[in-house]
Every structure is written in C-alpha cells, then in structure tokens.
PDB file of C-alpha atoms in Angstrom:
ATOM      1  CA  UNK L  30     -81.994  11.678 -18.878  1.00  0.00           C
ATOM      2  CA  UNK L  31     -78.696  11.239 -20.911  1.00  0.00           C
ATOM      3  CA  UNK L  32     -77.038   9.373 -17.929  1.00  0.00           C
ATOM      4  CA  UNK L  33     -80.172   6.865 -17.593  1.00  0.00           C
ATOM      5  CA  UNK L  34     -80.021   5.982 -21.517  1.00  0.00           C
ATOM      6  CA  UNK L  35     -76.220   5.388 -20.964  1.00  0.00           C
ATOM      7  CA  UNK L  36     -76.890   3.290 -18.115  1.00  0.00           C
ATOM      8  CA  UNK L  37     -79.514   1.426 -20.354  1.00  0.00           C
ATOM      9  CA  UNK L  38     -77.287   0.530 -23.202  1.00  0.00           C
ATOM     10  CA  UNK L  39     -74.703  -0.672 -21.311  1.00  0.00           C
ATOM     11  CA  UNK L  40     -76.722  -3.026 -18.911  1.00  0.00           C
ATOM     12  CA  UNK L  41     -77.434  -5.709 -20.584  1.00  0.00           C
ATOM     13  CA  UNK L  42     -73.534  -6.279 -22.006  1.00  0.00           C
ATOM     14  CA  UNK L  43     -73.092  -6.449 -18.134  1.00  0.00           C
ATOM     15  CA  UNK L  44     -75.833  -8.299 -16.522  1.00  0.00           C
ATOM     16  CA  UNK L  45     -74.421 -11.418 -18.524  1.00  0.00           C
ATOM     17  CA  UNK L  46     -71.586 -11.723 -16.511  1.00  0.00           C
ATOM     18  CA  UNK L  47     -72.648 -10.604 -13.435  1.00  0.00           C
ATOM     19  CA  UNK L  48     -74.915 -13.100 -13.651  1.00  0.00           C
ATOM     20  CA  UNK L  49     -72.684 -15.503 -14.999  1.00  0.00           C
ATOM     21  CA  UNK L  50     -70.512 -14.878 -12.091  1.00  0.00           C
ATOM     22  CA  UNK L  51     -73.009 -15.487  -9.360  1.00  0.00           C
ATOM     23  CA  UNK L  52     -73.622 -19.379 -10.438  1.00  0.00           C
ATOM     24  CA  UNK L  53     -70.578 -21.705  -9.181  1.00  0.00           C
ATOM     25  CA  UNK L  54     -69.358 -23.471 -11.996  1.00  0.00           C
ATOM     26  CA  UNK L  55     -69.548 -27.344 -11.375  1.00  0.00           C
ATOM     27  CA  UNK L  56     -66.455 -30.043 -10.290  1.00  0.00           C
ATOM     28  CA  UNK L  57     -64.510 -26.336  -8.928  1.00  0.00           C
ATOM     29  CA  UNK L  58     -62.482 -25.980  -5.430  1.00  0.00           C
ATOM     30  CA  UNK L  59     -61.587 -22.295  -3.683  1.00  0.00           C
ATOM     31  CA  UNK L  60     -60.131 -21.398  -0.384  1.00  0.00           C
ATOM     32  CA  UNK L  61     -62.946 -19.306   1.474  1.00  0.00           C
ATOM     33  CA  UNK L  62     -62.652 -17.375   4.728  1.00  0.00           C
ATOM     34  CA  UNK L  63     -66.204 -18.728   5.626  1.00  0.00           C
ATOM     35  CA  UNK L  64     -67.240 -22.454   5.042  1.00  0.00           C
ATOM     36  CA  UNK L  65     -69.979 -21.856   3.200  1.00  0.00           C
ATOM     37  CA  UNK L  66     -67.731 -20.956   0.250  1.00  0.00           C
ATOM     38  CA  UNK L  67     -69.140 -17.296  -0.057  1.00  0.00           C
ATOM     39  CA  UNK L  68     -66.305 -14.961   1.099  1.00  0.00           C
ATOM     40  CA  UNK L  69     -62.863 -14.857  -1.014  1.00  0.00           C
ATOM     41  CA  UNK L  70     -61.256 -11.909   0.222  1.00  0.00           C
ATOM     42  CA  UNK L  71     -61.057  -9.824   3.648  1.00  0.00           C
ATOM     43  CA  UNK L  72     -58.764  -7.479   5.198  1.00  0.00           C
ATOM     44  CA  UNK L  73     -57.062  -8.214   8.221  1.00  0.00           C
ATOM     45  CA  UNK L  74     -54.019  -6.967  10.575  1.00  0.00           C
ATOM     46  CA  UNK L  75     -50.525  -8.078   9.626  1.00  0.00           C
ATOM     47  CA  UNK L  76     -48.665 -11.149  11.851  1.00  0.00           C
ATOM     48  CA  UNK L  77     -52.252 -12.908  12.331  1.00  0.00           C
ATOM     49  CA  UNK L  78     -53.572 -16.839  12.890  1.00  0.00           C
ATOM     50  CA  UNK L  79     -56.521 -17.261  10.511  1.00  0.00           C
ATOM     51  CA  UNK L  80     -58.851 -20.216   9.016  1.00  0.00           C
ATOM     52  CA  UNK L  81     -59.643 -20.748   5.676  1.00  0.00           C
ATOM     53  CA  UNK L  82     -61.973 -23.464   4.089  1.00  0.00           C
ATOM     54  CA  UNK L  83     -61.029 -25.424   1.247  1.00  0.00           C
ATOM     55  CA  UNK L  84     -64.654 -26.070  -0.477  1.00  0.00           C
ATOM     56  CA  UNK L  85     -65.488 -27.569  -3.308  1.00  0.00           C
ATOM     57  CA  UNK L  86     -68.299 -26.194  -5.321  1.00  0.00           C
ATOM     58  CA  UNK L  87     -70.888 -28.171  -7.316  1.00  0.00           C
ATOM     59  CA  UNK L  88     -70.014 -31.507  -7.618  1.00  0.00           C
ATOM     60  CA  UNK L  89     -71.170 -33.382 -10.659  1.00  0.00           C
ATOM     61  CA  UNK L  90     -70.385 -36.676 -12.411  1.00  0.00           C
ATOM     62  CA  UNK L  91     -70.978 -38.113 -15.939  1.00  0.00           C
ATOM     63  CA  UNK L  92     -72.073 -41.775 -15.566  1.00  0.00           C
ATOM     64  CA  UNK L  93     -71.862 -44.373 -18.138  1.00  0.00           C
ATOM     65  CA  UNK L  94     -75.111 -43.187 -20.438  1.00  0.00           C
ATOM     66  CA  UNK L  95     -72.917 -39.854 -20.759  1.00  0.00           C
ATOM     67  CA  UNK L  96     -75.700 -38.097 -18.280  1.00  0.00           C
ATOM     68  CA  UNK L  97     -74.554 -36.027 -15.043  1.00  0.00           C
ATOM     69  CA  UNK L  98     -75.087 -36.779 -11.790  1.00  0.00           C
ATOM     70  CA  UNK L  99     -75.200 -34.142  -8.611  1.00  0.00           C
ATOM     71  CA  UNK L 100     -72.580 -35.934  -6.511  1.00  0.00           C
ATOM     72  CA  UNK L 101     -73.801 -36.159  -3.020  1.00  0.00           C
ATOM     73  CA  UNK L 102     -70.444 -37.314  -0.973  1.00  0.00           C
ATOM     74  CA  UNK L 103     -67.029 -36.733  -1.410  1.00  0.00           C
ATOM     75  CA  UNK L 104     -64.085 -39.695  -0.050  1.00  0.00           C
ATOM     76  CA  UNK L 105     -61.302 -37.716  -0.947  1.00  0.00           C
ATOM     77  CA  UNK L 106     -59.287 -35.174  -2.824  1.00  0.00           C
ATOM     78  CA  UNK L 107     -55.865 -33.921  -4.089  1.00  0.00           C
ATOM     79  CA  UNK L 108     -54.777 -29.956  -4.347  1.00  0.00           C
ATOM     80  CA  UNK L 109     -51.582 -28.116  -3.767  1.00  0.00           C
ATOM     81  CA  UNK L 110     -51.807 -24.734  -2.013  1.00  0.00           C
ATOM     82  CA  UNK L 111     -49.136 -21.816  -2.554  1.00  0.00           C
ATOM     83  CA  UNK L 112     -49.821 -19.027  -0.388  1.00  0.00           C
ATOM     84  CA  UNK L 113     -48.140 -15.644  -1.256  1.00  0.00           C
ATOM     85  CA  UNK L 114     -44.880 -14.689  -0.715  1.00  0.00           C
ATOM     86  CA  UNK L 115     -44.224 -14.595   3.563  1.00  0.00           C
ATOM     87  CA  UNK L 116     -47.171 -16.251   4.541  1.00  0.00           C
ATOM     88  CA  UNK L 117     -47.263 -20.151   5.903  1.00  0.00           C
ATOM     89  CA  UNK L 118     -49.334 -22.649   6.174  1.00  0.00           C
ATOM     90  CA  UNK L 119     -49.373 -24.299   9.347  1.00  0.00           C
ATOM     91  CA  UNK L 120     -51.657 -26.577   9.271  1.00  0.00           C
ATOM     92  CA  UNK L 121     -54.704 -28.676   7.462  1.00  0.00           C
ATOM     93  CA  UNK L 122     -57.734 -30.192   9.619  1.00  0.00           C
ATOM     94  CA  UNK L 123     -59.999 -32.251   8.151  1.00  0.00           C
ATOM     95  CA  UNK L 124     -64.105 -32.595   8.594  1.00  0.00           C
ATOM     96  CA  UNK L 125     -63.293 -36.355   9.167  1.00  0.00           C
ATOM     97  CA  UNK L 126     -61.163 -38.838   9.610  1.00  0.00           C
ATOM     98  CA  UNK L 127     -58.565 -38.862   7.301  1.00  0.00           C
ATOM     99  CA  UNK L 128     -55.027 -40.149   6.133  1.00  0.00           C
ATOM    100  CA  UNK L 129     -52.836 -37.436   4.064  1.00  0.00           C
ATOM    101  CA  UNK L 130     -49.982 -39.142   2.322  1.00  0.00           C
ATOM    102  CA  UNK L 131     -49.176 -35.688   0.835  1.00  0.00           C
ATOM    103  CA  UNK L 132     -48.151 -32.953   3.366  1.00  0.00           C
ATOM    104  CA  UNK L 133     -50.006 -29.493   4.690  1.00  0.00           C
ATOM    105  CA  UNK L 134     -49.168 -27.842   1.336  1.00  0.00           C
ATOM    106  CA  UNK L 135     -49.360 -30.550  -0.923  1.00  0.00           C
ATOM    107  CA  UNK L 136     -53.058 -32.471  -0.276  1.00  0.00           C
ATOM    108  CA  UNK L 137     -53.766 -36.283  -1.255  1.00  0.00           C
ATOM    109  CA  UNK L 138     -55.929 -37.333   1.525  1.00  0.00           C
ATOM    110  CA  UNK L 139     -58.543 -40.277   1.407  1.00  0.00           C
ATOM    111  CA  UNK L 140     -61.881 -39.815   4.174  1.00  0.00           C
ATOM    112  CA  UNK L 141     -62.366 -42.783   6.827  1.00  0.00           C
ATOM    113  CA  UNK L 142     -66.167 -41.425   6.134  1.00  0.00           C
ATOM    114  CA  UNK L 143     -67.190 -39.848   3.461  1.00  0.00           C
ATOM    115  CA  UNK L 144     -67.981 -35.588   3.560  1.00  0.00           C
ATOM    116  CA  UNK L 145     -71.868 -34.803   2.723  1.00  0.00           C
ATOM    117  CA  UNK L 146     -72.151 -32.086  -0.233  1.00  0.00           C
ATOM    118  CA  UNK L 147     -74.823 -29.516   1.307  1.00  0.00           C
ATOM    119  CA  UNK L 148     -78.129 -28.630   0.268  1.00  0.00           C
ATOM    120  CA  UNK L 149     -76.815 -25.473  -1.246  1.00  0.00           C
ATOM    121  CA  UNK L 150     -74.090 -27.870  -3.550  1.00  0.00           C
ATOM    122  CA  UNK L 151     -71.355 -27.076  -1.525  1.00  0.00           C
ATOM    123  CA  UNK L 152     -69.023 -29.180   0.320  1.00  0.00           C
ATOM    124  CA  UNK L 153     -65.869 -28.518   3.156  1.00  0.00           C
ATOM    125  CA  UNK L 154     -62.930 -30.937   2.232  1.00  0.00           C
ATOM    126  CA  UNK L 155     -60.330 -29.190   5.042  1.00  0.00           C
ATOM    127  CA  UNK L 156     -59.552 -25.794   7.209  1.00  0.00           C
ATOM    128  CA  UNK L 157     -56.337 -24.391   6.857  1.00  0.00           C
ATOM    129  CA  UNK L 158     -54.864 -22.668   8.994  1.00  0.00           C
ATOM    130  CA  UNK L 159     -52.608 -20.070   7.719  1.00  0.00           C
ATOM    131  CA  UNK L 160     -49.636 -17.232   9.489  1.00  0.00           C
ATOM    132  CA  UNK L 161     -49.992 -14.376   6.900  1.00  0.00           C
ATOM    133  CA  UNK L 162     -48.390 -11.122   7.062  1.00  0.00           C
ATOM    134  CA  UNK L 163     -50.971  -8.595   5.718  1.00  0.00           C
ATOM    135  CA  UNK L 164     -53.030  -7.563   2.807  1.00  0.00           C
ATOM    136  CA  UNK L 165     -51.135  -9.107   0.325  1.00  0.00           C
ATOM    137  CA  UNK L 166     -52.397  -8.943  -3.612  1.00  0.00           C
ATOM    138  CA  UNK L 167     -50.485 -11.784  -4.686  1.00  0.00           C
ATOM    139  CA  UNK L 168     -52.727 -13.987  -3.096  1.00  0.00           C
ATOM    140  CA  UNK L 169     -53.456 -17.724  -2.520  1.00  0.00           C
ATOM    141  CA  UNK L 170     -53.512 -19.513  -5.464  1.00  0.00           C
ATOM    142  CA  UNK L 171     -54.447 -23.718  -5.942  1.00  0.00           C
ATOM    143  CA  UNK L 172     -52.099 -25.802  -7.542  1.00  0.00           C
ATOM    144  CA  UNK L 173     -51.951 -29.883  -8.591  1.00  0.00           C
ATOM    145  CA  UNK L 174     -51.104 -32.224  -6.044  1.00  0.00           C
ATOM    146  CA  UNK L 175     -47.201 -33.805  -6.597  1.00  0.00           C
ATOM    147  CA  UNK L 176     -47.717 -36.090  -8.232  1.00  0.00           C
ATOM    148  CA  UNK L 177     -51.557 -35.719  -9.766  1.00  0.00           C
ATOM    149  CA  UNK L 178     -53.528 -38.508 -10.413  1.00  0.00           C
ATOM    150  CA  UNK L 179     -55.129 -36.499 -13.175  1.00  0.00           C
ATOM    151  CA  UNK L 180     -53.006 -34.412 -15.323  1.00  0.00           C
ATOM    152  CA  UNK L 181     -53.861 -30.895 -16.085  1.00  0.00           C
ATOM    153  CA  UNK L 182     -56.796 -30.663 -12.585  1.00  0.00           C
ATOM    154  CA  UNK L 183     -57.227 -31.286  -9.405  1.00  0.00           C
ATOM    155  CA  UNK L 184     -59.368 -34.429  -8.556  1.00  0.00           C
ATOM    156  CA  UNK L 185     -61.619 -35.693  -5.881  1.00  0.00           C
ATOM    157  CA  UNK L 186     -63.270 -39.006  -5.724  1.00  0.00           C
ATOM    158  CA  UNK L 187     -67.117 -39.586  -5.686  1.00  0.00           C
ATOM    159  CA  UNK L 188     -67.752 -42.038  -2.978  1.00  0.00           C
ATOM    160  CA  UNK L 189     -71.549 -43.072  -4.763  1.00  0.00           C
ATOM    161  CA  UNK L 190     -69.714 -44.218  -7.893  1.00  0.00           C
ATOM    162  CA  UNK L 191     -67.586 -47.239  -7.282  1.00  0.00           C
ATOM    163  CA  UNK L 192     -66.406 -47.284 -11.373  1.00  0.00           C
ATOM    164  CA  UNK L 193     -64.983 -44.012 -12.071  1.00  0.00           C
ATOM    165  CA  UNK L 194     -64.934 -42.277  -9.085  1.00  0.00           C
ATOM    166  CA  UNK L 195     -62.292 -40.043  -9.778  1.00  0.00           C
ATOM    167  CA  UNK L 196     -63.573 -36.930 -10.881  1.00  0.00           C
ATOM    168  CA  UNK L 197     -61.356 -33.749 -12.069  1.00  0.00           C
ATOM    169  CA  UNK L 198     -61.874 -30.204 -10.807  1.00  0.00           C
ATOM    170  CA  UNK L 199     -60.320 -27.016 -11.663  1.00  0.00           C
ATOM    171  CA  UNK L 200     -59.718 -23.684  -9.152  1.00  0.00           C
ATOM    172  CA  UNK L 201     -62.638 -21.268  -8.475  1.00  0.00           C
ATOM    173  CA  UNK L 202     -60.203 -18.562 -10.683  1.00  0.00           C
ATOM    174  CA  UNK L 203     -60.343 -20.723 -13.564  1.00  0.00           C
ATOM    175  CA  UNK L 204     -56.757 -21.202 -13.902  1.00  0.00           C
ATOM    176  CA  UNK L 205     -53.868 -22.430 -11.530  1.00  0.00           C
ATOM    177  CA  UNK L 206     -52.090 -19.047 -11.969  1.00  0.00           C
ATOM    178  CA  UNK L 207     -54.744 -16.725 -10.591  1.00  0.00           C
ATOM    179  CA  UNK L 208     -55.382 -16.894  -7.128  1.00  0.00           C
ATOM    180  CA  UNK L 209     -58.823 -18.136  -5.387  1.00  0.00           C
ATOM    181  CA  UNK L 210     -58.773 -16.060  -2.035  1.00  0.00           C
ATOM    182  CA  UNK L 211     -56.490 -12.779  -1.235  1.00  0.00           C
ATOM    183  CA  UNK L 212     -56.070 -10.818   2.147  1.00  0.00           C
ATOM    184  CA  UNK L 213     -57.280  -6.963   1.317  1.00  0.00           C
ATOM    185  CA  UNK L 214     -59.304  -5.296  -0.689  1.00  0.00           C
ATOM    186  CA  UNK L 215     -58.017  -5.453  -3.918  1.00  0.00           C
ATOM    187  CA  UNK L 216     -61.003  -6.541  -5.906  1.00  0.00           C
ATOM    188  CA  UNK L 217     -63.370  -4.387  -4.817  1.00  0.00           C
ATOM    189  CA  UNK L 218     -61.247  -1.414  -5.775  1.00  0.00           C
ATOM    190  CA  UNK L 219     -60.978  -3.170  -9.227  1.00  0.00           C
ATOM    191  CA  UNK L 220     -64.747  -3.542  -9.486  1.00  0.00           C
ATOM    192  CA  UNK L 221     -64.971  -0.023  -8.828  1.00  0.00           C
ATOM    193  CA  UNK L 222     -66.338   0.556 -12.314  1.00  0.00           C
ATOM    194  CA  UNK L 223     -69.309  -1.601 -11.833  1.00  0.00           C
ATOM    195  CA  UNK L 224     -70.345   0.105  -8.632  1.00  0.00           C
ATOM    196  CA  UNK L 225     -70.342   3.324 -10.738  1.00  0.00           C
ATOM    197  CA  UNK L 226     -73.042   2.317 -13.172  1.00  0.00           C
ATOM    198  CA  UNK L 227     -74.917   1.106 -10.380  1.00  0.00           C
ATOM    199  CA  UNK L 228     -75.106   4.423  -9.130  1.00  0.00           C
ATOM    200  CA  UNK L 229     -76.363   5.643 -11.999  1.00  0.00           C
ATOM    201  CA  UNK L 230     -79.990   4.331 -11.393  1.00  0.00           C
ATOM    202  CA  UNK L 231     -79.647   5.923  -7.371  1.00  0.00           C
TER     203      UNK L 231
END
C-alpha cells in the first residue's frame, strides 16, 4: 500500500515531462539511426560502416499576419556535424538532387527539388554515413554551418514561402553542446530511475 501512495504522489510531477518529451518540438533537426526520426541511440560493434538520418522535425513558419504555418517542403538547409572523438564522417547523400557548397561535415546545400515533410511532420534532409569506433558517450552533437546565414541556429528554407523562406531551427538536444544521437546505451542506464517507478504499479 505504502509503495502505491508513493508511486501516486510522485506521478503526476513526472507525467509532465514524459509527456512533454514525447511531442517534437517544432523548426528542430537530430541525427537518427532510422529515418523516421524515432531512434537516437543504439549499440553497435566497434570499427563499423553505419547510416544515420539527418531529419528535421516539425516544420513551421510564421507568415506575415504573425500566424504559423505547417511547412510542407523543405529546398534546403545548413548544419555542421561533430562526431565524437575517433569517429569520421565519410560521407552525406542526399534524398534529391542537390549542390553542397559546404563540405560532408559542414552542410549548406540547396535541393534541385524540393523534400516533402511526411504525414507524421517529419522530413529526411541527408544520410550520413559515418566510421565510428564503438559505444562512445560523447556522442554526435549538431553545430552551425561556417559561416551561418542565421546567427545563433541552424536554418532551412521553406520552399512554399517565396518572402522569408529562411526559417531557423535549433538541435533535437536543445542546445549545440549536447549531443542529438550517441552509439551505446548510455541513456537508458540514466533513465534507470524512471523505469523504477514504473515498476512500482507491476
């Protein structure tokens, strides 16, 4: 009984940000190891070839009246990636054609035709494909692109608005020194504590 009023005083400080967590903040980018933009961390064997998805997440636009718009295609983007220390990035493809006038770690690209943002508000801007070492906690972290056309965010460009089409975004993490997407299994041993409570109702 006492472990069942515990759990019921402390669940709804937590449901919050659970909760909070589950929604994808709008105008945000993260590197993914699917390209649905769902899975930010796996373990793998050391020395290894792998593809990641750069996908931005909820796209949205003010307008002129000050209202926001779902954005519906993307033309193009800018990001920097820094993988952690001893892995490389080998190389970007992109989901059409495109001109980079950055380089494979350092992203200004423009679309020949413009990328669809999915039905679930989700849309692939490149694959990278990475050489990483191991489970490595440091992890891969988003940076802005050298030199950013906005200053402070990353930026893609709405292709539907042909006024101000350049729209800023920020990293998944919610900051350019926390990484998006790490090899091993860090965070779930740091969300240990949630999984704890949760088996207090079992």
């Amino acid at each position: 009984m006492r472990k069942i009023t515990v759990a019921c005083l402390l669940l709804p400080l937590l449901l919050p940000a659970v909760l909070a967590s589950a929604a994808a903040d709008p105008n945000t980018l993260g590197l993914f190891y699917d390209a649905t933009g769902t899975v930010d961390q796996v373990s793998i064997g050391a020395n290894t070839m792998q593809v990641l998805y750069l996908v931005l997440m909820n796209p949205v636009n003010d307008d002129y009246e000050g209202s926001t718009r779902d954005v519906g295609y993307v033309s193009g983007f800018e990001c920097g990636l820094v993988p952690p220390s001893g892995d490389l990035v080998l190389g970007v493809d992109f989901p059409a054609m495109a001109v980079n006038v950055g380089s494979t770690s350092n992203l200004i690209v423009g679309y020949g035709t413009a990328v669809p943002v999915s039905t679930s508000r989700a849309a692939t801007l490149a694959s990278v494909r990475v050489l990483t070492f191991g489970n490595n906690r440091e992890g891969y972290r988003l940076a802005q692109a050298s030199p950013p056309s906005l200053q402070g965010s990353l930026a893609f460009v709405d292709a539907e608005d042909p006024g101000a089409n350049l729209v800023a975004m920020m990293p998944v993490s919610g900051a350019f020194d926390r990484a998006v997407f790490c090899f091993g299994d860090w965070k779930l041993r740091e969300q240990a504590p949630w999984g704890e409570i949760k088996s207090l109702f079992r």
